[in-house]
Amino acid sequence: MTHGTAALSHPPERTCPRVVLAPPERNRMAGRDDLLRDVGDAVGSGAVSFVALGGTVGSGRSTLLDAVDEALRQQEHRTVRVRFTEVDRRTPYRAVHRVLAKLVACQHGRARERVEHLLGLTARLAEHADDELTACRLATALSSALAALGPLVVLLDDAHWADDASAALVPDLARRLVGTRCTLVATYRVHKGQKSAVLDAARRSGHALVRIVRRFTARHTAQALTDLLGAAPDAALNAELHRLSAGCPAWLASLAESYRDRGAVCFVDRRAVLRPDPAPIALSHPPLPAEEGTRRKVLRCLAVYDGVGRDALPLAARALGLSEQDVVDVVDDLVAAGVLTDRTGRFAVPAMALAVRAATGPFERRRIASVAVHAWWSGEIRGDDDVLADLLAEAGSLAGAPRAHRELLDRATDPRFAADPRVLRWSAAAASLARTRRQRARALARHCAAGVRHGRMREALGSSRELLSAGVPPLPEPERDVLALHHLLALAACDGRAELARIADGGAAWLPSGGAGRDALRAVAWCLLDRWADAAPELRRLRTADLEPELALWCRRFDATASVLLGTSPGPRGPESRSLLLAVGDGAELPDRGLDTALPDRVPRADLLQLQWSSGRWEEAMSTARQDLCAGSTDPDPVVAAFARSTAIRLLTALGRLGSARELAEQAPRASLAHVVDHAHATALRLLGETDESERLLRSALRNATAQGVVLGTEVLWADLARLQAGRGEHEAAERSLLRTERAAHRVGTGSAELESLIARAAVLGDRSSAQAAVELARRRRSPFECAVTFLRLVPTGLVTDRLLAEAYDLLGELGALLWRARLRKCMQEHRVSVPGRTAARSENDRLLAVLVAEALSNRQIAAVFSTTEKSVEARLTRMFARTGYRSRVELAAALLRRDFPLDDD
């Protein structure tokens, strides 16, 4: 990537103090820190008078020069910066003239007079640019003037636009400036795969430092996004913005700003997360090329035709009324400029196509798209039908409303495209082209269904409200039932509880006047309002009813959920119970439990989270949890959503992220199964040493669940309470809580509830057979974390062997459960069980300490986690700061955010 600087045979006469260039902390240069250091070394060496920074279009040369300029100014170095344009190539010595004009503006006295004299000289010498003697004299005079102005750094941006006469002076000028206190730093555009004569000559001169500025790699993109967004990006966001920006820093900055400001990025667990299936984003301040005339018109056509392929050029010629050769010539120029990749018209930076299209007026876009649609329909061109659908959506009525409506709606209703978010655009366009109320109703119903499918609930709600506000929509009865179902799901996701309550009570004019459909919709509304006791009898009655298939599926799903929630009877265990079984930790009962590894895109996100959590794939689980939380309340099933949040809190807790876990619990909606989230919250509080608050929350959660008539989730609350009471010696109270645990577990009837009951019985009564049964059941359930925690919870009973503790320690190590592993280490030491890997254990403690500090925990809270004293925590922190070089908790947290913290032991 870099090239060394040739050493001079003699030391320079004068040198500057060494310059250390480092970007400000608020504007770190991802992947550019080494280049900044190299430029700083060159500026301060005296041996190098010319620094050439080459890079392709979009590599961030100007951004790097901005950082160099800012860093030099912070060290009180005098800088002069000139940016050249294509106009500067037209007149000999124009580039030199512009530099001198900039210098005149910041000089005084004799120095100003000297530069003004040179300024006049360059104007007169323009007619003698081919005279070598004139050029030599000008280089001598120019180097003498620059040397006298030192210390000075002249920054020349886009120096490839400098006129030939000025460019020819550079080698001689660089040679004459060696040993002075003046340095030239210039950026040059180079073409991918081609050598640069300017840079090659600079390398051979022996007086220059040449560095290549490359586009961001995916890792550099992640670093830059961390600084731009103030949070580390998740994998999906990083991949998406890296693809759209093609590694170009300026485009990446525009994309990051646009995605953040328009809500396509949300911040969860101190991470920037891409919202699932975000709506199209309009870019803020895109760094578009300054193209005019025909070139700009061609670019606009190619942006609309993005994805068409080789037919894009003849289509552009037809749309603009030009010959195809004229368009080819323009495209060749744009390829040479690095704007396009080849004659297919593909943009070098995908985001540029989006920005150029957005900058084109709506009528112009429609006209350009209609040209392609008519050529497609006439058979003149062939291509991807998906591209045709996008062009139809763009062209609108200019393509011919009847046929366009029909083709768009056919594509939007094709089951093959159910998972494609473009269905929203196609169906919306079909609705706008509809000529009758029935046509518009079909298109809007499809748009609503696609919005629910892709989590864009507000868009779905807009379509359903338009149809239902006018009374019964002109759709067949089964389609009306599906539309009504989607309306209910969208209302639940958009906090429309008042409207849901009105529908549940039969107060909506569009509800069927009678029959099973009306009863089913009201029952679904009751479930979405957490009125499970009201819904359960109706759902049982509807088990044999003749319902529309999708409505019937939701009724069966909620029927199974109500049966388990209320502990009334074992509910059905068909495919509709999959999400519930995974949520309550009984995924091992599913015959296709490993389906997520083969077809992850077909598994709902909340289900995927539970599969990854229970199988020990925690890094994937954490990413899925962030995406699920980012989607907000778009999951219409309140039970699944509550358990997904609870799992995310438990996962953060196990990783030592107690501050994040507590914050996530406190932000949870209080309407849906709050006691499930409260249990995970209480665990985090207990680990933080807030035992009284933890117990208060357990009791409050039990009261709330009882008020709702819900049994599911109370077994773990009673079990925790029983263990707390037994630990304090309150045996009678512990036995009463144990009895309630066993009753609740029996009514719930899940394997996870049975395990909680066995562990509580062993802990409260010291029952060896219950402990053995708990160990055996935990093994059968095949969840690594559940196994390890089961063994750990049985330790106080004295019924756990050294072998089980060692097994639990290994399981937690494989999971990366820093917090629970540290707790288990302490437990093993207290029971005189050997802890393997003393050095590794110390390193793990340091990692956990760093995480806890970054979570903004107090020394008292950290001491509670480690079961030690605050004084011990202070000593550990002092040693860690000394070893890592960080001076404060803030610096340490920032390093962890950027993943710069040395987590491994030295």
Short mmCIF file of C-alpha atoms in Angstrom, two decimals, residues 585-590 593 614 750-752 754-755 758 770-784 786-787 790-791 807:
data_model
loop_
_atom_site.label_atom_id
_atom_site.label_comp_id
_atom_site.label_asym_id
_atom_site.label_seq_id
_atom_site.Cartn_x
_atom_site.Cartn_y
_atom_site.Cartn_z
CA GLY A 585 -37.84 -22.17 26.42
CA ASP A 586 -39.35 -25.40 25.15
CA GLY A 587 -37.90 -25.25 21.65
CA ALA A 588 -36.20 -28.62 22.19
CA GLU A 589 -39.62 -30.22 21.68
CA LEU A 590 -39.77 -28.98 18.09
CA ARG A 593 -35.37 -26.92 15.84
CA SER A 614 -31.03 -21.55 23.67
CA THR A 750 -43.84 -26.70 30.12
CA GLY A 751 -40.43 -28.29 30.54
CA SER A 752 -38.88 -25.00 31.66
CA GLU A 754 -40.85 -28.22 35.58
CA LEU A 755 -37.11 -27.47 35.77
CA LEU A 758 -37.22 -29.08 40.67
CA SER A 770 -35.06 -33.31 42.93
CA ALA A 771 -31.50 -32.10 42.35
CA GLN A 772 -30.68 -35.22 40.36
CA ALA A 773 -33.91 -34.92 38.36
CA ALA A 774 -33.11 -31.25 37.63
CA VAL A 775 -29.64 -32.16 36.32
CA GLU A 776 -31.06 -34.89 34.09
CA LEU A 777 -33.85 -32.66 32.75
CA ALA A 778 -31.43 -29.80 32.03
CA ARG A 779 -29.23 -32.15 30.02
CA ARG A 780 -32.21 -33.43 28.01
CA ARG A 781 -33.27 -29.89 27.14
CA ARG A 782 -29.93 -29.26 25.39
CA SER A 783 -29.52 -25.58 26.29
CA PRO A 784 -25.89 -24.88 27.35
CA GLU A 786 -29.72 -23.46 31.13
CA CYS A 787 -27.51 -26.44 32.04
CA THR A 790 -28.96 -25.16 36.80
CA PHE A 791 -25.70 -26.57 38.16
CA GLU A 807 -18.70 -28.72 33.39
#
